[in-house]
Short mmCIF file of C-alpha atoms and ligand atoms in Angstrom, two decimals:
data_model
loop_
_atom_site.label_atom_id
_atom_site.label_comp_id
_atom_site.label_asym_id
_atom_site.label_seq_id
_atom_site.Cartn_x
_atom_site.Cartn_y
_atom_site.Cartn_z
CA MET A 146 47.11 -64.26 54.21
CA ALA A 147 44.14 -62.95 56.16
CA ASP A 148 45.03 -62.63 59.83
CA ILE A 149 42.52 -62.08 62.63
CA LYS A 150 45.20 -60.02 64.41
CA ASP A 151 44.86 -57.32 61.76
CA LEU A 152 41.16 -56.91 62.56
CA LYS A 153 41.89 -56.60 66.26
CA GLU A 154 44.58 -54.04 65.54
CA TYR A 155 42.28 -52.01 63.28
CA ALA A 156 39.60 -52.10 65.99
CA GLU A 157 42.07 -50.94 68.61
CA VAL A 158 43.44 -48.07 66.51
CA ASN A 159 40.01 -46.91 65.33
CA ASN A 160 38.13 -47.39 68.60
CA VAL A 161 35.78 -50.03 67.28
CA PRO A 162 34.20 -51.86 70.25
CA ILE A 163 34.64 -55.47 69.13
CA MET A 164 34.03 -58.35 71.54
CA GLN A 165 36.59 -59.04 74.20
CA GLU A 166 38.70 -62.18 74.04
CA ASP A 167 36.82 -64.17 76.71
CA GLY A 168 33.47 -63.04 75.25
CA ILE A 169 34.32 -64.26 71.77
CA ASP A 170 35.63 -67.55 73.20
CA PHE A 171 32.34 -68.03 75.02
CA LEU A 172 30.36 -67.27 71.86
CA THR A 173 32.30 -69.59 69.55
CA THR A 174 32.31 -72.41 72.14
CA PHE A 175 28.55 -71.95 72.54
CA ILE A 176 28.07 -72.23 68.77
CA ILE A 177 30.03 -75.47 68.63
CA LYS A 178 28.43 -76.98 71.75
CA LYS A 179 24.84 -76.18 70.72
CA GLN A 180 25.50 -77.03 67.07
CA ILE A 181 24.30 -73.63 65.92
CA LYS A 182 24.03 -73.35 62.14
CA ASN A 183 22.23 -70.08 61.42
CA VAL A 184 23.19 -66.92 63.23
CA LEU A 185 21.65 -63.45 63.00
CA GLU A 186 23.93 -60.72 64.32
CA ILE A 187 22.79 -57.17 65.04
CA GLY A 188 25.86 -54.92 64.91
CA THR A 189 28.61 -56.14 62.54
CA ALA A 190 31.11 -53.34 63.10
CA ILE A 191 34.09 -54.46 60.98
CA GLY A 192 33.03 -58.11 60.84
CA TYR A 193 35.26 -59.45 63.60
CA SER A 194 32.65 -61.40 65.58
CA ALA A 195 30.83 -62.51 62.40
CA ILE A 196 34.08 -63.92 61.01
CA MET A 197 34.93 -65.61 64.32
CA MET A 198 31.45 -67.20 64.50
CA ALA A 199 31.65 -68.39 60.88
CA ARG A 200 35.06 -69.88 61.53
CA ALA A 201 33.77 -71.79 64.58
CA ASP A 202 32.34 -74.45 62.25
CA LYS A 203 32.19 -74.80 58.48
CA ASP A 204 28.39 -75.28 58.56
CA VAL A 205 27.73 -71.93 60.25
CA HIS A 206 26.02 -69.19 58.25
CA VAL A 207 25.90 -65.67 59.65
CA THR A 208 23.52 -62.91 58.58
CA THR A 209 24.78 -59.65 60.04
CA ILE A 210 23.47 -56.07 60.00
CA GLU A 211 25.42 -52.82 60.24
CA ARG A 212 24.14 -49.26 59.80
CA ASP A 213 27.44 -47.35 59.77
CA GLU A 214 28.79 -47.04 56.23
CA THR A 215 32.50 -46.89 57.05
CA ARG A 216 32.26 -49.99 59.24
CA TYR A 217 30.07 -51.77 56.71
CA MET A 218 32.68 -51.15 53.98
CA GLU A 219 35.43 -52.40 56.26
CA ALA A 220 33.40 -55.51 57.12
CA LEU A 221 32.77 -56.19 53.44
CA LYS A 222 36.51 -56.05 52.78
CA ASN A 223 37.31 -58.30 55.75
CA ILE A 224 34.71 -60.93 54.85
CA LYS A 225 36.21 -61.10 51.32
CA LYS A 226 39.72 -61.32 52.76
CA PHE A 227 38.69 -64.33 54.82
CA ASP A 228 36.92 -65.85 51.84
CA LEU A 229 33.64 -66.04 53.75
CA GLU A 230 31.28 -64.30 51.28
CA ASP A 231 29.33 -67.54 50.86
CA ARG A 232 28.78 -67.96 54.63
CA ILE A 233 28.36 -64.38 55.82
CA THR A 234 25.49 -62.27 54.49
CA LEU A 235 26.13 -58.61 55.26
CA ILE A 236 23.24 -56.14 55.31
CA PHE A 237 23.82 -52.39 55.29
CA ASN A 238 20.86 -50.83 57.12
CA ASP A 239 19.45 -49.90 60.49
CA ALA A 240 18.47 -53.28 61.94
CA LEU A 241 15.07 -51.95 62.96
CA ASN A 242 14.32 -51.29 59.26
CA VAL A 243 15.22 -54.83 58.25
CA LYS A 244 12.52 -57.50 57.98
CA LEU A 245 13.77 -61.06 57.66
CA ASP A 246 11.87 -64.24 56.79
CA GLY A 247 14.30 -66.89 57.94
CA GLU A 248 14.63 -68.65 61.28
CA PHE A 249 17.82 -68.52 63.28
CA ASP A 250 19.32 -70.84 65.90
CA LEU A 251 21.07 -67.87 67.45
CA ILE A 252 20.32 -64.15 67.46
CA PHE A 253 23.31 -62.18 68.70
CA ILE A 254 22.50 -58.62 69.80
CA ASP A 255 25.55 -56.36 69.91
CA ALA A 256 24.48 -52.94 68.58
CA ALA A 257 23.09 -49.73 70.15
CA LYS A 258 22.94 -50.63 73.85
CA GLY A 259 19.84 -48.54 74.59
CA LYS A 260 17.86 -50.47 71.98
CA ASN A 261 18.34 -54.07 73.06
CA LYS A 262 14.66 -54.53 73.83
CA ASP A 263 13.65 -53.06 70.44
CA PHE A 264 16.00 -55.46 68.65
CA PHE A 265 14.75 -58.37 70.75
CA GLU A 266 11.11 -57.65 69.94
CA HIS A 267 11.81 -56.83 66.31
CA PHE A 268 13.48 -60.19 65.64
CA GLU A 269 11.98 -62.62 68.16
CA ASN A 270 9.69 -64.02 65.48
CA ASN A 271 12.83 -65.08 63.61
CA LEU A 272 13.99 -67.21 66.52
CA GLY A 273 13.90 -70.95 65.85
CA ILE A 274 11.97 -73.11 68.28
CA ASP A 275 15.12 -74.22 70.12
CA GLY A 276 16.94 -70.98 69.45
CA TYR A 277 18.92 -68.67 71.69
CA ILE A 278 19.24 -64.92 71.96
CA ILE A 279 22.60 -63.72 73.23
CA THR A 280 23.07 -60.09 74.24
CA ASP A 281 26.51 -58.54 74.76
CA ASN A 282 27.57 -55.70 77.07
CA MET A 283 25.04 -56.28 79.85
CA TYR A 284 27.47 -54.52 82.26
CA PHE A 285 28.11 -51.67 79.82
CA HIS A 286 31.77 -51.22 80.74
CA GLY A 287 30.99 -51.53 84.44
CA TYR A 288 28.59 -48.56 84.49
CA VAL A 289 25.58 -50.75 85.21
CA GLU A 290 26.77 -51.50 88.74
CA MET A 291 27.59 -47.87 89.56
CA GLU A 292 25.39 -45.44 91.47
CA GLU A 293 23.73 -43.09 89.02
CA SER A 294 25.43 -40.09 90.65
CA GLU A 295 28.85 -41.64 89.94
CA ILE A 296 28.15 -42.01 86.22
CA PRO A 297 29.94 -39.20 84.37
CA SER A 298 27.38 -38.28 81.69
CA LYS A 299 23.61 -38.01 81.27
CA ASN A 300 23.94 -39.94 78.04
CA ILE A 301 25.58 -42.91 79.77
CA GLN A 302 23.05 -42.67 82.62
CA GLY A 303 20.28 -42.99 80.04
CA ILE A 304 21.85 -46.05 78.43
CA VAL A 305 22.43 -47.68 81.83
CA ARG A 306 18.78 -47.14 82.74
CA LYS A 307 17.77 -48.85 79.49
CA ILE A 308 20.10 -51.78 80.08
CA LYS A 309 18.59 -52.20 83.54
CA ASP A 310 15.10 -52.13 82.03
CA TYR A 311 16.19 -54.70 79.47
CA THR A 312 17.65 -56.92 82.22
CA TYR A 313 14.35 -56.72 84.09
CA PHE A 314 12.45 -57.44 80.87
CA LEU A 315 14.56 -60.56 80.22
CA GLU A 316 14.49 -61.85 83.78
CA ASN A 317 10.72 -61.49 84.12
CA HIS A 318 9.66 -62.62 80.68
CA MET A 319 6.88 -65.21 80.62
CA LEU A 320 8.20 -66.94 77.50
CA TYR A 321 11.94 -66.89 78.01
CA LYS A 322 14.49 -67.59 80.69
CA THR A 323 17.80 -65.77 80.85
CA THR A 324 21.17 -66.30 82.48
CA ILE A 325 23.66 -63.45 82.62
CA TYR A 326 27.26 -64.62 82.59
CA ASP A 327 30.12 -62.73 84.19
CA ILE A 328 32.20 -63.01 81.04
CA GLY A 329 33.65 -60.18 78.98
CA ASP A 330 31.37 -57.16 79.45
CA GLY A 331 28.46 -59.33 80.68
CA ILE A 332 26.73 -61.76 78.33
CA ALA A 333 23.02 -62.64 78.56
CA VAL A 334 21.88 -66.00 77.20
CA THR A 335 18.13 -66.26 76.65
CA GLU A 336 16.14 -69.34 75.66
CA ARG A 337 12.49 -70.31 75.59
CA ARG A 338 10.95 -71.65 78.79
CA GLY A 339 10.32 -75.41 78.72
N1 SAH B 88 29.72 -57.43 66.97
C1 SAH B 88 30.91 -56.63 66.68
C2 SAH B 88 30.90 -55.30 67.41
C3 SAH B 88 29.71 -54.46 67.16
S1 SAH B 88 29.89 -52.81 67.78
C4 SAH B 88 32.14 -57.43 67.08
O1 SAH B 88 32.21 -57.89 68.23
O2 SAH B 88 33.03 -57.59 66.25
C5 SAH B 88 28.26 -52.24 67.56
C6 SAH B 88 27.92 -51.91 66.12
O3 SAH B 88 26.50 -51.81 66.03
C7 SAH B 88 28.45 -50.54 65.65
O4 SAH B 88 29.28 -50.72 64.53
C8 SAH B 88 27.20 -49.75 65.30
O5 SAH B 88 27.34 -48.93 64.15
C9 SAH B 88 26.18 -50.84 65.06
N2 SAH B 88 24.77 -50.45 65.29
C10 SAH B 88 24.27 -49.73 66.32
N3 SAH B 88 22.95 -49.59 66.21
C11 SAH B 88 22.59 -50.25 65.07
C12 SAH B 88 21.34 -50.46 64.41
N4 SAH B 88 20.21 -49.94 64.89
N5 SAH B 88 21.34 -51.18 63.27
C13 SAH B 88 22.50 -51.69 62.77
N6 SAH B 88 23.70 -51.52 63.35
C14 SAH B 88 23.75 -50.80 64.48
MG1 MG B 89 29.77 -55.77 72.34
#
């Protein structure tokens, strides 16, 4: 029997940054409450969040994109194990090279943290009229609230700067309004302005 515990264990052992417990609860509750049917996910990893979203309701379909081959292969295996091949479409590519035609009720951004704005702009035309964009890791493991001088590496400093730019971009966007929730590693929920 497929067990979600095995995915969590694999993620733990192999350092795969899957969503935290309260984050995934928020996401699946959101899907049920807003009656989300079509989800686009950027950043599959091993398929944990895609599987959890698909299991939230039997009418949910998830299209999910992963660029890392090892993780893609693992996700493929896990989606089969959970018998969700008909409800999860897995794409092996860099998301920024993928052009999609469909419209989605929810676009979930959980990939390279310095590229959130690129993903947002690349896929915003695929957002349904009443759709939502949810972005994970807005706190980036707590680094976002640190002084730059306290941040241990230049690389992390660079990512933090980009997350701050992205936060500014979301909060000052003419077309969208955003709320950032203090859940998991910080979750931004964006919707069109009325
Ligand atoms: N959503 C997953 C975790 C994703 S971790 C879960 O909660 O279960 C982030 C993943 O995004 C990594 O596996 C990484 O390889 C992938 N990624 C990063 N940049 C990407 C890009 N440009 N295109 C596709 N995948 C990307
Ligand atoms: Mg994440």
